[in-house]
mmCIF file of C-alpha atoms in Angstrom:
data_model
loop_
_atom_site.group_PDB
_atom_site.id
_atom_site.type_symbol
_atom_site.label_atom_id
_atom_site.label_comp_id
_atom_site.label_asym_id
_atom_site.label_seq_id
_atom_site.Cartn_x
_atom_site.Cartn_y
_atom_site.Cartn_z
ATOM 1 C CA MET A 1 125.554 24.722 82.710
ATOM 2 C CA PRO A 2 122.922 22.471 84.354
ATOM 3 C CA ASP A 3 120.004 21.278 82.293
ATOM 4 C CA ALA A 4 116.781 23.191 82.707
ATOM 5 C CA PRO A 5 114.300 21.384 84.978
ATOM 6 C CA ILE A 6 111.703 19.306 83.194
ATOM 7 C CA PRO A 7 108.210 20.742 83.745
ATOM 8 C CA SER A 8 105.977 18.638 85.924
ATOM 9 C CA ALA A 9 102.929 16.940 84.439
ATOM 10 C CA PRO A 10 99.910 19.268 84.132
ATOM 11 C CA ALA A 11 97.584 19.222 87.122
ATOM 12 C CA LEU A 12 94.426 19.051 85.038
ATOM 13 C CA ASP A 13 92.931 17.989 81.729
ATOM 14 C CA LEU A 14 92.131 20.892 79.380
ATOM 15 C CA HIS A 15 89.036 19.093 78.088
ATOM 16 C CA LEU A 16 87.699 18.813 81.635
ATOM 17 C CA ALA A 17 88.471 22.485 82.230
ATOM 18 C CA TRP A 18 86.524 23.356 79.089
ATOM 19 C CA CYS A 19 83.540 21.307 80.281
ATOM 20 C CA PHE A 20 83.651 23.149 83.594
ATOM 21 C CA THR A 21 83.576 26.579 81.896
ATOM 22 C CA VAL A 22 80.470 25.543 79.949
ATOM 23 C CA VAL A 23 78.760 24.328 83.141
ATOM 24 C CA ALA A 24 79.723 27.621 84.775
ATOM 25 C CA GLU A 25 78.210 29.545 81.868
ATOM 26 C CA TYR A 26 74.854 27.728 81.943
ATOM 27 C CA ARG A 27 74.747 26.916 85.696
ATOM 28 C CA HIS A 28 72.717 23.891 84.604
ATOM 29 C CA PHE A 29 74.084 20.444 83.789
ATOM 30 C CA GLY A 30 71.300 19.587 81.356
ATOM 31 C CA ARG A 31 71.716 22.710 79.217
ATOM 32 C CA ALA A 32 75.502 22.497 79.426
ATOM 33 C CA ALA A 33 75.414 18.868 78.300
ATOM 34 C CA GLU A 34 73.234 19.836 75.348
ATOM 35 C CA ALA A 35 75.672 22.596 74.365
ATOM 36 C CA LEU A 36 78.559 20.114 74.583
ATOM 37 C CA HIS A 37 76.639 17.447 72.626
ATOM 38 C CA THR A 38 76.964 14.933 75.436
ATOM 39 C CA THR A 39 74.719 13.436 78.109
ATOM 40 C CA GLN A 40 74.135 14.860 81.535
ATOM 41 C CA PRO A 41 75.512 11.772 83.377
ATOM 42 C CA SER A 42 78.666 11.846 81.236
ATOM 43 C CA LEU A 43 79.162 15.564 81.904
ATOM 44 C CA SER A 44 78.654 15.033 85.637
ATOM 45 C CA ARG A 45 81.343 12.339 85.617
ATOM 46 C CA GLN A 46 83.765 14.655 83.821
ATOM 47 C CA ILE A 47 83.228 17.440 86.351
ATOM 48 C CA ARG A 48 83.781 14.950 89.190
ATOM 49 C CA ARG A 49 87.030 13.826 87.532
ATOM 50 C CA LEU A 50 88.169 17.466 87.368
ATOM 51 C CA GLU A 51 87.279 17.967 91.027
ATOM 52 C CA GLN A 52 89.259 14.831 91.906
ATOM 53 C CA GLN A 53 92.277 16.124 89.957
ATOM 54 C CA LEU A 54 92.141 19.459 91.794
ATOM 55 C CA GLY A 55 91.159 18.058 95.156
ATOM 56 C CA VAL A 56 88.342 20.575 95.624
ATOM 57 C CA SER A 57 84.632 20.832 94.965
ATOM 58 C CA LEU A 58 83.852 23.210 92.107
ATOM 59 C CA VAL A 59 80.077 22.910 91.656
ATOM 60 C CA GLU A 60 77.444 22.660 94.368
ATOM 61 C CA ARG A 61 74.454 20.637 93.224
ATOM 62 C CA THR A 62 71.204 21.539 95.006
ATOM 63 C CA PRO A 63 67.492 20.997 94.265
ATOM 64 C CA GLN A 64 67.301 24.715 93.428
ATOM 65 C CA GLY A 65 70.057 24.467 90.798
ATOM 66 C CA ASN A 66 73.817 24.306 90.355
ATOM 67 C CA HIS A 67 76.079 26.913 91.903
ATOM 68 C CA LEU A 68 79.823 27.405 91.814
ATOM 69 C CA THR A 69 81.588 26.945 95.104
ATOM 70 C CA GLU A 70 84.093 29.487 96.329
ATOM 71 C CA ALA A 71 86.807 27.317 94.767
ATOM 72 C CA GLY A 72 84.835 27.169 91.526
ATOM 73 C CA GLU A 73 84.485 30.963 91.377
ATOM 74 C CA ALA A 74 88.239 31.318 91.922
ATOM 75 C CA PHE A 75 89.053 28.658 89.310
ATOM 76 C CA LEU A 76 86.739 29.952 86.555
ATOM 77 C CA PRO A 77 88.690 33.038 85.302
ATOM 78 C CA MET A 78 91.972 31.137 85.408
ATOM 79 C CA ALA A 79 90.483 28.163 83.567
ATOM 80 C CA THR A 80 89.116 30.518 80.913
ATOM 81 C CA GLU A 81 92.520 32.166 80.450
ATOM 82 C CA LEU A 82 94.205 28.750 80.386
ATOM 83 C CA LEU A 83 91.966 27.641 77.519
ATOM 84 C CA ARG A 84 92.668 30.872 75.627
ATOM 85 C CA ALA A 85 96.418 30.391 76.154
ATOM 86 C CA ALA A 86 96.160 26.824 74.839
ATOM 87 C CA GLU A 87 94.349 28.087 71.758
ATOM 88 C CA ARG A 88 97.013 30.722 71.178
ATOM 89 C CA ALA A 89 99.738 28.095 71.546
ATOM 90 C CA ALA A 90 98.035 25.863 68.989
ATOM 91 C CA ALA A 91 97.598 28.798 66.595
ATOM 92 C CA ALA A 92 101.261 29.721 66.960
ATOM 93 C CA ALA A 93 102.312 26.158 66.170
ATOM 94 C CA ARG A 94 100.063 26.010 63.101
ATOM 95 C CA SER A 95 101.346 29.399 61.942
ATOM 96 C CA ALA A 96 104.948 28.196 62.169
ATOM 97 C CA THR A 97 104.212 25.337 59.785
ATOM 98 C CA ARG A 98 102.329 27.552 57.301
ATOM 99 C CA PRO A 99 104.641 30.530 56.752
ATOM 100 C CA ALA A 100 103.094 31.287 53.356
ATOM 101 C CA ARG A 101 100.033 32.834 54.994
ATOM 102 C CA ILE A 102 99.524 36.233 56.596
ATOM 103 C CA THR A 103 96.556 38.296 57.779
ATOM 104 C CA ILE A 104 97.120 42.044 57.964
ATOM 105 C CA GLY A 105 94.887 44.131 60.178
ATOM 106 C CA HIS A 106 94.218 47.840 59.922
ATOM 107 C CA THR A 107 92.117 50.275 61.911
ATOM 108 C CA PRO A 108 89.739 52.884 60.410
ATOM 109 C CA GLY A 109 91.333 55.606 58.306
ATOM 110 C CA ILE A 110 94.631 53.778 57.738
ATOM 111 C CA ILE A 111 95.181 52.572 54.157
ATOM 112 C CA VAL A 112 97.498 49.563 53.839
ATOM 113 C CA THR A 113 96.622 48.686 50.228
ATOM 114 C CA PRO A 114 99.879 49.807 48.541
ATOM 115 C CA ALA A 115 102.030 47.744 50.912
ATOM 116 C CA VAL A 116 99.666 44.759 50.667
ATOM 117 C CA ARG A 117 99.790 44.865 46.862
ATOM 118 C CA GLU A 118 103.574 44.960 46.925
ATOM 119 C CA LEU A 119 103.669 41.961 49.280
ATOM 120 C CA ARG A 120 101.382 40.016 46.942
ATOM 121 C CA ARG A 121 103.478 41.001 43.930
ATOM 122 C CA ARG A 122 106.692 39.773 45.516
ATOM 123 C CA HIS A 123 105.122 36.630 47.036
ATOM 124 C CA PRO A 124 102.566 35.476 44.448
ATOM 125 C CA ASP A 125 102.158 32.040 46.062
ATOM 126 C CA ALA A 126 101.424 33.416 49.524
ATOM 127 C CA GLU A 127 97.922 33.760 50.956
ATOM 128 C CA VAL A 128 97.612 37.422 51.967
ATOM 129 C CA ARG A 129 94.447 38.515 53.736
ATOM 130 C CA THR A 130 93.361 41.830 55.267
ATOM 131 C CA LYS A 131 91.009 42.492 58.167
ATOM 132 C CA GLN A 132 89.628 45.774 59.475
ATOM 133 C CA LEU A 133 89.709 46.117 63.252
ATOM 134 C CA THR A 134 88.192 48.598 65.663
ATOM 135 C CA PRO A 135 90.688 50.927 67.395
ATOM 136 C CA ASP A 136 90.606 48.869 70.618
ATOM 137 C CA GLU A 137 91.270 45.484 68.949
ATOM 138 C CA PRO A 138 94.907 45.437 67.691
ATOM 139 C CA ARG A 139 96.628 43.904 70.724
ATOM 140 C CA ARG A 140 93.954 41.291 71.398
ATOM 141 C CA ALA A 141 93.697 40.354 67.710
ATOM 142 C CA LEU A 142 97.464 39.841 67.502
ATOM 143 C CA LEU A 143 97.812 37.796 70.687
ATOM 144 C CA ASP A 144 94.810 35.655 69.720
ATOM 145 C CA HIS A 145 96.395 35.084 66.268
ATOM 146 C CA GLN A 146 93.437 36.588 64.411
ATOM 147 C CA VAL A 147 95.967 38.746 62.537
ATOM 148 C CA ASP A 148 99.752 38.728 62.112
ATOM 149 C CA ALA A 149 100.396 42.467 61.742
ATOM 150 C CA VAL A 150 98.298 45.566 62.350
ATOM 151 C CA ALA A 151 98.622 49.144 61.136
ATOM 152 C CA ALA A 152 97.049 51.244 63.873
ATOM 153 C CA ARG A 153 97.241 54.509 65.798
ATOM 154 C CA LEU A 154 98.837 54.733 69.202
ATOM 155 C CA PRO A 155 98.246 54.802 72.067
ATOM 156 C CA PHE A 156 97.192 51.313 73.178
ATOM 157 C CA PRO A 157 98.946 48.667 75.319
ATOM 158 C CA THR A 158 101.922 47.228 73.406
ATOM 159 C CA ASP A 159 103.434 44.822 75.951
ATOM 160 C CA GLY A 160 104.239 41.552 74.192
ATOM 161 C CA LEU A 161 104.310 43.313 70.816
ATOM 162 C CA ASP A 162 106.941 44.746 68.459
ATOM 163 C CA VAL A 163 106.173 48.318 67.347
ATOM 164 C CA THR A 164 107.514 49.949 64.156
ATOM 165 C CA ALA A 165 106.862 53.638 63.485
ATOM 166 C CA LEU A 166 105.310 54.418 60.091
ATOM 167 C CA TYR A 167 104.279 58.089 60.046
ATOM 168 C CA ASP A 168 102.587 60.855 62.044
ATOM 169 C CA GLU A 169 99.347 62.696 61.365
ATOM 170 C CA PRO A 170 98.363 66.022 62.927
ATOM 171 C CA ARG A 171 95.303 66.013 65.128
ATOM 172 C CA VAL A 172 92.443 68.280 64.097
ATOM 173 C CA LEU A 173 89.260 69.562 65.685
ATOM 174 C CA LEU A 174 85.985 68.470 64.079
ATOM 175 C CA VAL A 175 83.036 70.839 64.455
ATOM 176 C CA PRO A 176 79.671 71.319 62.737
ATOM 177 C CA LEU A 177 79.654 73.788 59.850
ATOM 178 C CA ASP A 178 77.748 76.402 61.855
ATOM 179 C CA HIS A 179 80.102 76.217 64.854
ATOM 180 C CA ARG A 180 81.829 79.428 65.988
ATOM 181 C CA LEU A 181 85.259 77.898 65.179
ATOM 182 C CA ALA A 182 84.378 76.371 61.794
ATOM 183 C CA GLY A 183 85.915 79.176 59.749
ATOM 184 C CA ARG A 184 89.188 79.386 61.661
ATOM 185 C CA SER A 185 92.471 78.272 60.070
ATOM 186 C CA SER A 186 93.590 76.818 63.406
ATOM 187 C CA VAL A 187 92.619 76.682 67.074
ATOM 188 C CA THR A 188 94.357 75.996 70.383
ATOM 189 C CA LEU A 189 93.260 74.074 73.460
ATOM 190 C CA ALA A 190 92.361 77.391 75.057
ATOM 191 C CA ASP A 191 89.767 77.917 72.300
ATOM 192 C CA ILE A 192 87.995 74.655 73.227
ATOM 193 C CA ALA A 193 88.514 74.776 77.000
ATOM 194 C CA ASP A 194 84.763 74.563 77.623
ATOM 195 C CA GLU A 195 83.733 72.463 74.620
ATOM 196 C CA PRO A 196 82.372 69.009 75.599
ATOM 197 C CA LEU A 197 84.049 65.985 73.975
ATOM 198 C CA PRO A 198 82.364 62.551 73.687
ATOM 199 C CA LYS A 199 83.566 59.617 75.799
ATOM 200 C CA VAL A 200 83.589 56.084 74.330
ATOM 201 C CA ARG A 201 82.190 53.497 76.725
ATOM 202 C CA GLY A 202 84.875 50.945 77.637
ATOM 203 C CA ALA A 203 87.673 52.757 75.780
ATOM 204 C CA HIS A 204 91.163 52.093 77.099
ATOM 205 C CA PRO A 205 92.248 54.951 79.399
ATOM 206 C CA LEU A 206 95.368 55.578 77.273
ATOM 207 C CA ALA A 207 93.323 56.110 74.109
ATOM 208 C CA SER A 208 90.626 58.117 75.858
ATOM 209 C CA ALA A 209 93.183 60.461 77.436
ATOM 210 C CA PHE A 210 95.025 60.961 74.137
ATOM 211 C CA TRP A 211 92.032 61.710 71.917
ATOM 212 C CA ARG A 212 90.260 63.879 74.489
ATOM 213 C CA ILE A 213 93.555 65.489 75.646
ATOM 214 C CA ASP A 214 92.492 64.708 79.187
ATOM 215 C CA PRO A 215 93.766 66.175 81.418
ATOM 216 C CA ARG A 216 94.745 69.395 79.719
ATOM 217 C CA PRO A 217 98.316 70.733 80.098
ATOM 218 C CA ASP A 218 97.167 72.952 82.969
ATOM 219 C CA GLY A 219 95.815 69.916 84.836
ATOM 220 C CA ARG A 220 92.136 70.631 84.252
ATOM 221 C CA PRO A 221 89.960 67.730 83.059
ATOM 222 C CA ALA A 222 88.510 67.812 79.576
ATOM 223 C CA PRO A 223 84.791 68.676 79.589
ATOM 224 C CA ASP A 224 82.670 65.534 79.292
ATOM 225 C CA GLY A 225 80.313 65.224 76.353
ATOM 226 C CA PRO A 226 77.802 62.421 75.726
ATOM 227 C CA LEU A 227 78.777 58.793 76.440
ATOM 228 C CA ILE A 228 78.891 56.787 73.192
ATOM 229 C CA GLU A 229 79.260 53.090 72.378
ATOM 230 C CA THR A 230 81.817 53.320 69.553
ATOM 231 C CA ALA A 231 84.198 55.959 68.216
ATOM 232 C CA ALA A 232 82.186 56.094 64.969
ATOM 233 C CA ASP A 233 79.166 57.435 66.890
ATOM 234 C CA GLN A 234 80.949 60.711 67.632
ATOM 235 C CA PHE A 235 80.533 62.144 64.144
ATOM 236 C CA GLU A 236 76.731 62.201 64.366
ATOM 237 C CA LEU A 237 76.957 63.964 67.727
ATOM 238 C CA VAL A 238 79.312 66.587 66.328
ATOM 239 C CA ALA A 239 77.161 67.184 63.248
ATOM 240 C CA GLY A 240 74.158 67.619 65.537
ATOM 241 C CA GLY A 241 75.928 70.278 67.575
ATOM 242 C CA GLN A 242 76.085 68.233 70.790
ATOM 243 C CA ALA A 243 79.880 68.110 71.025
ATOM 244 C CA VAL A 244 83.161 68.671 69.219
ATOM 245 C CA THR A 245 85.770 65.956 68.788
ATOM 246 C CA ILE A 246 89.464 65.488 68.019
ATOM 247 C CA SER A 247 90.441 63.320 65.062
ATOM 248 C CA VAL A 248 92.887 63.186 62.123
ATOM 249 C CA PRO A 249 92.554 64.567 58.576
ATOM 250 C CA SER A 250 92.659 61.109 56.971
ATOM 251 C CA HIS A 251 89.367 60.059 58.572
ATOM 252 C CA THR A 252 86.527 60.327 56.083
ATOM 253 C CA LEU A 253 84.668 63.537 56.859
ATOM 254 C CA ARG A 254 80.983 64.076 56.437
ATOM 255 C CA PRO A 255 80.026 67.111 54.332
ATOM 256 C CA ASP A 256 78.342 68.655 57.384
ATOM 257 C CA LEU A 257 81.589 68.699 59.419
ATOM 258 C CA ALA A 258 84.575 71.051 59.292
ATOM 259 C CA ALA A 259 88.147 70.119 60.249
ATOM 260 C CA VAL A 260 90.224 72.828 61.924
ATOM 261 C CA ALA A 261 93.956 72.481 62.613
ATOM 262 C CA LEU A 262 94.679 72.006 66.325
ATOM 263 C CA ASP A 263 97.885 73.785 67.327
ATOM 264 C CA GLY A 264 100.258 72.853 70.102
ATOM 265 C CA VAL A 265 99.325 69.181 70.506
ATOM 266 C CA GLU A 266 101.251 65.983 69.848
ATOM 267 C CA PRO A 267 100.416 64.351 66.492
ATOM 268 C CA SER A 268 98.819 60.941 66.073
ATOM 269 C CA HIS A 269 101.440 58.196 65.638
ATOM 270 C CA VAL A 270 100.646 55.501 63.059
ATOM 271 C CA VAL A 271 102.588 52.295 63.699
ATOM 272 C CA LEU A 272 102.839 48.700 62.569
ATOM 273 C CA VAL A 273 102.532 46.216 65.419
ATOM 274 C CA THR A 274 103.352 42.504 65.344
ATOM 275 C CA ARG A 275 103.794 39.779 67.932
ATOM 276 C CA ALA A 276 107.192 39.856 69.621
ATOM 277 C CA HIS A 277 109.653 37.323 68.169
ATOM 278 C CA GLU A 278 107.360 36.607 65.192
ATOM 279 C CA ARG A 279 109.006 34.074 62.840
ATOM 280 C CA ASN A 280 106.728 34.288 59.799
ATOM 281 C CA HIS A 281 108.959 35.694 57.058
ATOM 282 C CA LEU A 282 105.951 37.349 55.431
ATOM 283 C CA VAL A 283 105.558 39.548 58.510
ATOM 284 C CA ALA A 284 109.123 40.800 58.151
ATOM 285 C CA ALA A 285 108.546 41.389 54.439
ATOM 286 C CA PHE A 286 105.333 43.311 55.043
ATOM 287 C CA ARG A 287 107.014 45.412 57.723
ATOM 288 C CA ALA A 288 109.688 46.478 55.233
ATOM 289 C CA HIS A 289 107.066 47.355 52.583
ATOM 290 C CA ALA A 290 104.939 49.259 55.109
ATOM 291 C CA VAL A 291 107.905 51.379 56.235
ATOM 292 C CA SER A 292 109.125 52.163 52.723
ATOM 293 C CA ILE A 293 105.749 52.591 51.002
ATOM 294 C CA LEU A 294 103.303 53.826 53.643
ATOM 295 C CA GLY A 295 105.848 55.836 55.607
ATOM 296 C CA GLY A 296 107.549 57.052 52.430
ATOM 297 C CA ALA A 297 104.264 58.229 50.922
ATOM 298 C CA GLN A 298 103.532 60.271 54.033
ATOM 299 C CA ARG A 299 106.975 61.904 53.914
ATOM 300 C CA CYS A 300 106.409 62.850 50.271
ATOM 301 C CA ASP A 301 103.023 64.362 51.126
ATOM 302 C CA GLU A 302 104.593 66.448 53.886
ATOM 303 C CA ALA A 303 107.369 67.634 51.532
ATOM 304 C CA GLU A 304 104.774 68.894 49.039
ATOM 305 C CA VAL A 305 102.868 70.963 51.614
#
């Protein structure tokens, strides 16, 4: 089998690319130089070196200020991603040499404490940290090496990740105590066909569609409620009678909200996600504890109902 081709030398210097992204951010060599703790002439020389390496002009210098050229605008997002990829590569290398360290993420309403305690008990010399994430952070936090494993609720993009099922939770309808459905033992989608549901600004379409059940099985769109900045903002809206929302029983409920079983809908899937091909043995150990302890506890709870 022929040897794999040797990669060619990189076309640019990462340090120069970093300097360019700072100049692009400030659009001013003086302020960019100050942010980089260097001098303006030195920064100008570095940008010229980068332009020479690429063979294009990136920054147009005019009496009115500095502007990115068309080539500079095209190069900026790729340079930014290149720097992020380099940081991830460095983090992965450092992680491989420090296998006795793990950071476990979890999103609101998911309790990982029993599995974390078991990991610490079995690996007393390991450094085990936890970090709470917002529902839209798991994938980015993993790929940026902020965390090594995350217990979270689907759906969210999982390309580049390994996903292990832990347990399911039924979805419920949250309404204010004086709502017409508050006293019901259960409701169906037909009962809330005209009830507005909040929309989270910037939420991933997969998550928004799942939690709003949008579109409905008959193809109709879910009624739009107020636009909110974070998922946590929805509970105040519901308590104030401005909307209803769909959640899970394990979320902490305010005393002025009622949870009503929602029939005929897919449950929420709680999973453990890790980077694909992760080599840290603590990740594999935590995965085993999470499946047996967190998933096992849920199965016991369901058996008792």
